[in-house]
PDB file of C-alpha atoms in Angstrom:
ATOM      1  CA  MET V 221     -21.492   9.265  -1.595  1.00 96.00           C
ATOM      2  CA  LYS V 222     -18.954   6.591  -2.380  1.00 98.00           C
ATOM      3  CA  VAL V 223     -17.450   3.466  -0.762  1.00 98.00           C
ATOM      4  CA  LEU V 224     -13.947   2.361  -1.703  1.00 98.00           C
ATOM      5  CA  LEU V 225     -13.355  -1.414  -1.538  1.00 98.00           C
ATOM      6  CA  ILE V 226      -9.762  -2.751  -1.533  1.00 98.00           C
ATOM      7  CA  ASN V 227      -9.104  -6.272  -2.830  1.00 97.00           C
ATOM      8  CA  GLY V 228      -6.039  -7.529  -0.943  1.00 96.00           C
ATOM      9  CA  SER V 229      -5.859 -10.818  -2.887  1.00 96.00           C
ATOM     10  CA  PRO V 230      -3.280 -11.557  -5.608  1.00 93.00           C
ATOM     11  CA  HIS V 231      -6.228 -12.973  -7.630  1.00 93.00           C
ATOM     12  CA  PRO V 232      -8.258 -10.134  -9.170  1.00 90.00           C
ATOM     13  CA  LYS V 233     -11.327 -12.338  -9.714  1.00 94.00           C
ATOM     14  CA  GLY V 234     -10.913 -14.830  -6.889  1.00 96.00           C
ATOM     15  CA  CYS V 235     -12.836 -15.561  -3.670  1.00 97.00           C
ATOM     16  CA  THR V 236     -12.134 -12.197  -1.992  1.00 98.00           C
ATOM     17  CA  TYR V 237     -13.252 -10.335  -5.118  1.00 98.00           C
ATOM     18  CA  ARG V 238     -16.444 -12.413  -5.175  1.00 98.00           C
ATOM     19  CA  ALA V 239     -17.234 -11.381  -1.625  1.00 98.00           C
ATOM     20  CA  LEU V 240     -16.438  -7.727  -2.270  1.00 98.00           C
ATOM     21  CA  SER V 241     -18.627  -7.760  -5.368  1.00 98.00           C
ATOM     22  CA  GLU V 242     -21.566  -9.013  -3.317  1.00 98.00           C
ATOM     23  CA  VAL V 243     -21.082  -6.211  -0.856  1.00 98.00           C
ATOM     24  CA  ALA V 244     -20.687  -3.611  -3.608  1.00 98.00           C
ATOM     25  CA  LYS V 245     -23.912  -4.753  -5.299  1.00 98.00           C
ATOM     26  CA  ALA V 246     -25.875  -4.340  -2.068  1.00 98.00           C
ATOM     27  CA  ILE V 247     -24.376  -0.877  -1.475  1.00 98.00           C
ATOM     28  CA  GLU V 248     -25.246   0.286  -4.984  1.00 98.00           C
ATOM     29  CA  VAL V 249     -28.864  -0.903  -4.553  1.00 98.00           C
ATOM     30  CA  GLU V 250     -29.021   1.642  -1.727  1.00 98.00           C
ATOM     31  CA  GLY V 251     -27.974   4.420  -4.107  1.00 97.00           C
ATOM     32  CA  VAL V 252     -24.303   4.700  -3.062  1.00 98.00           C
ATOM     33  CA  GLU V 253     -21.459   4.523  -5.553  1.00 98.00           C
ATOM     34  CA  THR V 254     -18.686   1.875  -5.137  1.00 98.00           C
ATOM     35  CA  GLN V 255     -15.230   1.296  -6.542  1.00 98.00           C
ATOM     36  CA  ILE V 256     -13.202  -1.926  -6.203  1.00 98.00           C
ATOM     37  CA  PHE V 257      -9.430  -1.344  -6.222  1.00 97.00           C
ATOM     38  CA  ASP V 258      -7.408  -4.523  -6.907  1.00 95.00           C
ATOM     39  CA  LEU V 259      -3.925  -4.727  -5.397  1.00 94.00           C
ATOM     40  CA  LYS V 260      -3.132  -7.741  -7.611  1.00 85.00           C
ATOM     41  CA  THR V 261       0.438  -8.972  -7.293  1.00 80.00           C
ATOM     42  CA  GLY V 262       2.340  -5.769  -6.452  1.00 82.00           C
ATOM     43  CA  PRO V 263       5.124  -5.900  -5.514  1.00 88.00           C
ATOM     44  CA  PHE V 264       4.622  -3.749  -2.356  1.00 93.00           C
ATOM     45  CA  GLU V 265       7.283  -2.614   0.044  1.00 94.00           C
ATOM     46  CA  SER V 266       6.734  -2.378   3.752  1.00 95.00           C
ATOM     47  CA  CYS V 267       6.959   0.975   5.520  1.00 95.00           C
ATOM     48  CA  ARG V 268      10.538   2.362   5.685  1.00 96.00           C
ATOM     49  CA  ALA V 269       9.740   4.540   8.729  1.00 95.00           C
ATOM     50  CA  CYS V 270      11.633   7.324   6.938  1.00 96.00           C
ATOM     51  CA  GLY V 271       9.322  10.197   7.940  1.00 94.00           C
ATOM     52  CA  TYR V 272       8.956  11.458   4.363  1.00 97.00           C
ATOM     53  CA  CYS V 273       5.140  11.325   4.558  1.00 96.00           C
ATOM     54  CA  LYS V 274       4.995  13.511   7.655  1.00 93.00           C
ATOM     55  CA  LYS V 275       6.299  16.419   5.602  1.00 94.00           C
ATOM     56  CA  ASN V 276       4.815  15.610   2.207  1.00 94.00           C
ATOM     57  CA  ASN V 277       1.451  13.913   2.972  1.00 91.00           C
ATOM     58  CA  ARG V 278       2.346  11.066   0.636  1.00 94.00           C
ATOM     59  CA  CYS V 279       4.459   7.976   0.762  1.00 96.00           C
ATOM     60  CA  ILE V 280       7.987   8.131  -0.610  1.00 96.00           C
ATOM     61  CA  ILE V 281       7.301   4.856  -2.401  1.00 95.00           C
ATOM     62  CA  ASP V 282       5.088   5.924  -5.276  1.00 92.00           C
ATOM     63  CA  ASP V 283       2.794   2.956  -5.854  1.00 93.00           C
ATOM     64  CA  ALA V 284      -0.811   1.931  -5.125  1.00 94.00           C
ATOM     65  CA  VAL V 285      -0.629   3.467  -1.634  1.00 96.00           C
ATOM     66  CA  ASN V 286      -0.583   7.016  -3.010  1.00 96.00           C
ATOM     67  CA  GLN V 287      -3.305   6.137  -5.581  1.00 95.00           C
ATOM     68  CA  ILE V 288      -5.542   4.818  -2.724  1.00 97.00           C
ATOM     69  CA  ALA V 289      -4.813   7.908  -0.661  1.00 97.00           C
ATOM     70  CA  GLU V 290      -6.139  10.098  -3.457  1.00 97.00           C
ATOM     71  CA  LEU V 291      -9.271   7.926  -3.800  1.00 97.00           C
ATOM     72  CA  ALA V 292      -9.733   7.964  -0.015  1.00 97.00           C
ATOM     73  CA  GLU V 293     -10.109  11.764  -0.004  1.00 95.00           C
ATOM     74  CA  GLU V 294     -13.304  11.496  -2.048  1.00 96.00           C
ATOM     75  CA  SER V 295     -14.619   8.344  -0.374  1.00 98.00           C
ATOM     76  CA  ASP V 296     -17.120   8.184   2.497  1.00 98.00           C
ATOM     77  CA  GLY V 297     -16.506   4.599   3.614  1.00 98.00           C
ATOM     78  CA  PHE V 298     -13.997   1.793   3.179  1.00 98.00           C
ATOM     79  CA  ILE V 299     -14.070  -2.007   2.964  1.00 98.00           C
ATOM     80  CA  PHE V 300     -10.842  -3.957   3.081  1.00 98.00           C
ATOM     81  CA  GLY V 301     -10.900  -7.572   1.854  1.00 98.00           C
ATOM     82  CA  THR V 302      -8.204 -10.167   2.224  1.00 98.00           C
ATOM     83  CA  PRO V 303      -7.650 -13.929   1.886  1.00 97.00           C
ATOM     84  CA  VAL V 304      -6.403 -15.753   4.944  1.00 97.00           C
ATOM     85  CA  HIS V 305      -2.615 -16.341   4.696  1.00 96.00           C
ATOM     86  CA  TYR V 306      -1.211 -18.346   7.598  1.00 95.00           C
ATOM     87  CA  ALA V 307      -4.096 -17.205   9.859  1.00 95.00           C
ATOM     88  CA  GLY V 308      -3.468 -13.537   9.009  1.00 97.00           C
ATOM     89  CA  ILE V 309      -3.944 -10.879   6.320  1.00 97.00           C
ATOM     90  CA  SER V 310      -2.143 -11.052   2.977  1.00 96.00           C
ATOM     91  CA  GLY V 311       1.353  -9.603   2.807  1.00 95.00           C
ATOM     92  CA  ALA V 312       0.226  -7.155   0.137  1.00 95.00           C
ATOM     93  CA  ILE V 313      -2.599  -5.596   2.145  1.00 97.00           C
ATOM     94  CA  LYS V 314      -0.384  -5.496   5.256  1.00 97.00           C
ATOM     95  CA  CYS V 315       2.230  -3.421   3.450  1.00 97.00           C
ATOM     96  CA  VAL V 316      -0.353  -1.189   1.812  1.00 97.00           C
ATOM     97  CA  LEU V 317      -2.382  -0.469   4.968  1.00 98.00           C
ATOM     98  CA  ASP V 318       0.638   0.098   7.153  1.00 97.00           C
ATOM     99  CA  ARG V 319       1.896   2.763   4.767  1.00 97.00           C
ATOM    100  CA  LEU V 320      -1.578   4.200   3.994  1.00 98.00           C
ATOM    101  CA  TYR V 321      -2.412   4.712   7.629  1.00 98.00           C
ATOM    102  CA  THR V 322       1.046   6.110   8.404  1.00 97.00           C
ATOM    103  CA  SER V 323       0.996   8.596   5.522  1.00 97.00           C
ATOM    104  CA  ASN V 324      -2.694   9.541   5.151  1.00 96.00           C
ATOM    105  CA  SER V 325      -4.732   8.460   8.144  1.00 96.00           C
ATOM    106  CA  SER V 326      -6.580  11.769   8.249  1.00 95.00           C
ATOM    107  CA  LYS V 327      -8.236  10.970   4.891  1.00 97.00           C
ATOM    108  CA  LEU V 328      -9.825   7.907   6.469  1.00 98.00           C
ATOM    109  CA  ALA V 329     -10.585   9.237   9.978  1.00 97.00           C
ATOM    110  CA  TYR V 330     -14.282   9.412  11.027  1.00 97.00           C
ATOM    111  CA  LYS V 331     -15.302   7.471   7.904  1.00 98.00           C
ATOM    112  CA  PRO V 332     -16.844   3.985   8.420  1.00 98.00           C
ATOM    113  CA  GLY V 333     -14.687   0.975   7.753  1.00 98.00           C
ATOM    114  CA  ALA V 334     -15.410  -2.718   7.379  1.00 98.00           C
ATOM    115  CA  ALA V 335     -13.212  -5.797   6.967  1.00 98.00           C
ATOM    116  CA  ILE V 336     -14.079  -8.969   5.045  1.00 98.00           C
ATOM    117  CA  VAL V 337     -12.177 -12.191   4.934  1.00 98.00           C
ATOM    118  CA  SER V 338     -12.069 -15.154   2.536  1.00 98.00           C
ATOM    119  CA  CYS V 339     -10.743 -18.475   3.873  1.00 97.00           C
ATOM    120  CA  ARG V 340     -10.723 -22.110   2.902  1.00 95.00           C
ATOM    121  CA  ARG V 341     -11.395 -23.388   6.428  1.00 93.00           C
ATOM    122  CA  SER V 342     -10.081 -21.437   9.431  1.00 93.00           C
ATOM    123  CA  GLY V 343      -8.003 -18.450  10.544  1.00 95.00           C
ATOM    124  CA  SER V 344     -10.762 -16.013   9.594  1.00 95.00           C
ATOM    125  CA  THR V 345     -11.477 -14.425  12.970  1.00 96.00           C
ATOM    126  CA  ALA V 346      -7.818 -13.745  13.640  1.00 97.00           C
ATOM    127  CA  THR V 347      -7.554 -12.127  10.232  1.00 97.00           C
ATOM    128  CA  LEU V 348     -10.653  -9.981  10.845  1.00 97.00           C
ATOM    129  CA  ASP V 349      -9.006  -8.863  14.038  1.00 97.00           C
ATOM    130  CA  ASN V 350      -5.932  -7.794  12.085  1.00 96.00           C
ATOM    131  CA  LEU V 351      -7.953  -5.608   9.732  1.00 98.00           C
ATOM    132  CA  ASN V 352     -10.312  -4.117  12.339  1.00 98.00           C
ATOM    133  CA  LYS V 353      -7.364  -2.738  14.285  1.00 98.00           C
ATOM    134  CA  TYR V 354      -6.608  -0.253  11.514  1.00 98.00           C
ATOM    135  CA  PHE V 355     -10.069   1.309  11.970  1.00 98.00           C
ATOM    136  CA  THR V 356      -9.981   1.285  15.767  1.00 97.00           C
ATOM    137  CA  ILE V 357      -6.720   3.295  16.026  1.00 96.00           C
ATOM    138  CA  ASN V 358      -8.014   5.915  13.597  1.00 97.00           C
ATOM    139  CA  ASN V 359     -11.366   7.118  14.941  1.00 97.00           C
ATOM    140  CA  GLN V 360     -13.323   5.106  12.328  1.00 98.00           C
ATOM    141  CA  PRO V 361     -16.733   3.590  13.063  1.00 98.00           C
ATOM    142  CA  VAL V 362     -16.573  -0.163  12.416  1.00 98.00           C
ATOM    143  CA  VAL V 363     -19.362  -1.609  10.302  1.00 98.00           C
ATOM    144  CA  SER V 364     -20.642  -5.060  11.185  1.00 97.00           C
ATOM    145  CA  SER V 365     -23.134  -7.536   9.712  1.00 98.00           C
ATOM    146  CA  GLN V 366     -25.330 -10.309  11.133  1.00 98.00           C
ATOM    147  CA  TYR V 367     -22.353 -12.569  11.693  1.00 97.00           C
ATOM    148  CA  TRP V 368     -18.593 -12.352  11.198  1.00 97.00           C
ATOM    149  CA  ASN V 369     -17.726 -10.860   7.800  1.00 98.00           C
ATOM    150  CA  GLN V 370     -16.331 -13.940   6.102  1.00 97.00           C
ATOM    151  CA  VAL V 371     -16.901 -16.314   3.207  1.00 98.00           C
ATOM    152  CA  HIS V 372     -15.531 -19.840   2.889  1.00 97.00           C
ATOM    153  CA  GLY V 373     -14.186 -21.727  -0.106  1.00 96.00           C
ATOM    154  CA  ALA V 374     -11.086 -22.836  -1.918  1.00 96.00           C
ATOM    155  CA  ASN V 375     -12.384 -21.266  -5.165  1.00 96.00           C
ATOM    156  CA  VAL V 376     -15.103 -18.999  -6.452  1.00 97.00           C
ATOM    157  CA  GLU V 377     -17.443 -21.953  -7.075  1.00 97.00           C
ATOM    158  CA  ASP V 378     -17.176 -22.903  -3.395  1.00 97.00           C
ATOM    159  CA  VAL V 379     -17.980 -19.365  -2.307  1.00 97.00           C
ATOM    160  CA  GLU V 380     -21.124 -19.467  -4.463  1.00 97.00           C
ATOM    161  CA  GLN V 381     -22.277 -22.342  -2.291  1.00 97.00           C
ATOM    162  CA  ASP V 382     -21.660 -20.406   0.927  1.00 98.00           C
ATOM    163  CA  LYS V 383     -25.193 -18.962   1.055  1.00 98.00           C
ATOM    164  CA  GLU V 384     -24.794 -17.676   4.567  1.00 98.00           C
ATOM    165  CA  GLY V 385     -21.489 -15.951   3.751  1.00 98.00           C
ATOM    166  CA  LEU V 386     -22.972 -14.193   0.720  1.00 98.00           C
ATOM    167  CA  GLN V 387     -25.984 -13.120   2.807  1.00 98.00           C
ATOM    168  CA  ILE V 388     -23.604 -11.666   5.398  1.00 98.00           C
ATOM    169  CA  MET V 389     -21.946  -9.700   2.602  1.00 98.00           C
ATOM    170  CA  ARG V 390     -25.243  -8.284   1.414  1.00 98.00           C
ATOM    171  CA  GLN V 391     -26.255  -7.242   4.918  1.00 98.00           C
ATOM    172  CA  LEU V 392     -22.846  -5.626   5.395  1.00 98.00           C
ATOM    173  CA  GLY V 393     -23.439  -3.564   2.258  1.00 98.00           C
ATOM    174  CA  LYS V 394     -26.814  -2.400   3.528  1.00 98.00           C
ATOM    175  CA  ASN V 395     -25.354  -1.507   6.902  1.00 98.00           C
ATOM    176  CA  MET V 396     -22.477   0.421   5.346  1.00 98.00           C
ATOM    177  CA  ALA V 397     -24.865   2.415   3.118  1.00 98.00           C
ATOM    178  CA  TRP V 398     -27.160   3.107   6.117  1.00 98.00           C
ATOM    179  CA  LEU V 399     -24.282   4.394   8.281  1.00 98.00           C
ATOM    180  CA  ILE V 400     -22.727   6.734   5.738  1.00 98.00           C
ATOM    181  CA  LYS V 401     -26.156   8.123   4.862  1.00 98.00           C
ATOM    182  CA  SER V 402     -26.844   8.672   8.582  1.00 97.00           C
ATOM    183  CA  ILE V 403     -23.506  10.503   8.979  1.00 97.00           C
ATOM    184  CA  GLU V 404     -24.291  12.673   5.968  1.00 96.00           C
ATOM    185  CA  ILE V 405     -27.707  13.608   7.440  1.00 97.00           C
ATOM    186  CA  GLY V 406     -25.990  14.409  10.725  1.00 97.00           C
ATOM    187  CA  LYS V 407     -23.552  16.756   9.013  1.00 95.00           C
ATOM    188  CA  LYS V 408     -26.352  18.558   7.196  1.00 96.00           C
ATOM    189  CA  SER V 409     -28.206  18.907  10.532  1.00 96.00           C
ATOM    190  CA  GLY V 410     -25.197  20.632  12.104  1.00 97.00           C
ATOM    191  CA  VAL V 411     -23.687  17.680  13.969  1.00 96.00           C
ATOM    192  CA  SER V 412     -19.964  18.302  13.765  1.00 92.00           C
ATOM    193  CA  LEU V 413     -17.170  15.720  14.002  1.00 91.00           C
ATOM    194  CA  PRO V 414     -15.796  15.004  17.449  1.00 93.00           C
ATOM    195  CA  THR V 415     -12.897  17.252  18.478  1.00 91.00           C
ATOM    196  CA  LEU V 416      -9.536  15.705  19.291  1.00 89.00           C
ATOM    197  CA  GLU V 417      -7.636  16.748  22.329  1.00 90.00           C
ATOM    198  CA  GLU V 418      -4.814  19.144  21.372  1.00 86.00           C
ATOM    199  CA  ASP V 419      -2.013  16.932  22.678  1.00 86.00           C
ATOM    200  CA  HIS V 420      -1.867  13.377  21.469  1.00 84.00           C
ATOM    201  CA  GLU V 421      -0.544  11.520  24.538  1.00 86.00           C
ATOM    202  CA  GLN V 422       1.925   8.667  23.997  1.00 86.00           C
ATOM    203  CA  THR V 423       2.709   6.844  27.215  1.00 88.00           C
ATOM    204  CA  ASN V 424       6.083   5.138  27.412  1.00 88.00           C
ATOM    205  CA  PHE V 425       5.651   2.086  29.608  1.00 84.00           C
ATOM    206  CA  ILE V 426       9.373   1.916  30.458  1.00 81.00           C
ATOM    207  CA  HIS V 427       9.122   5.008  32.667  1.00 63.00           C
TER     208      HIS V 427
END
């Protein structure tokens, strides 16, 4: 079993990475493998809405999105981390997740997802809402902790002082490991994935 963690910060070893590392450590204590994938500085294009991925199962823009899609196939859970930029997710992770979920949503469906946020002061809950919406449109169980999944600080040293935030990260790791283990036991016991209705209804509110 493996959990893929995406660092949506331009700083590979910054506050978001510190939070992800705390989660990863707790997951590995539970006997589950982890991998942190750093987006770094990109650059990343937004989705072109060209339809290429519908025929080819990969994005026409060959960058980290296609790399993550390959890793997603062999992963059992996902954690997306981002700093707060203007009370929202980073531009990099926005571009990446829009294109990842457009081109390869089936590789993430029915696998647990969790969001974590790093902020200096505020905007964290709005940012968590941004990330959680990717899971909730894609049949993914959302993993929670004992409080909102966030750490505070302007730098890594500040995050180290956020004892509650780091504890939340550790509990999140335990909860993620517990859920993917439970799903695996269910599969081995003959519990199949939910079936989707054959027609995916899309209501047009104009008519």
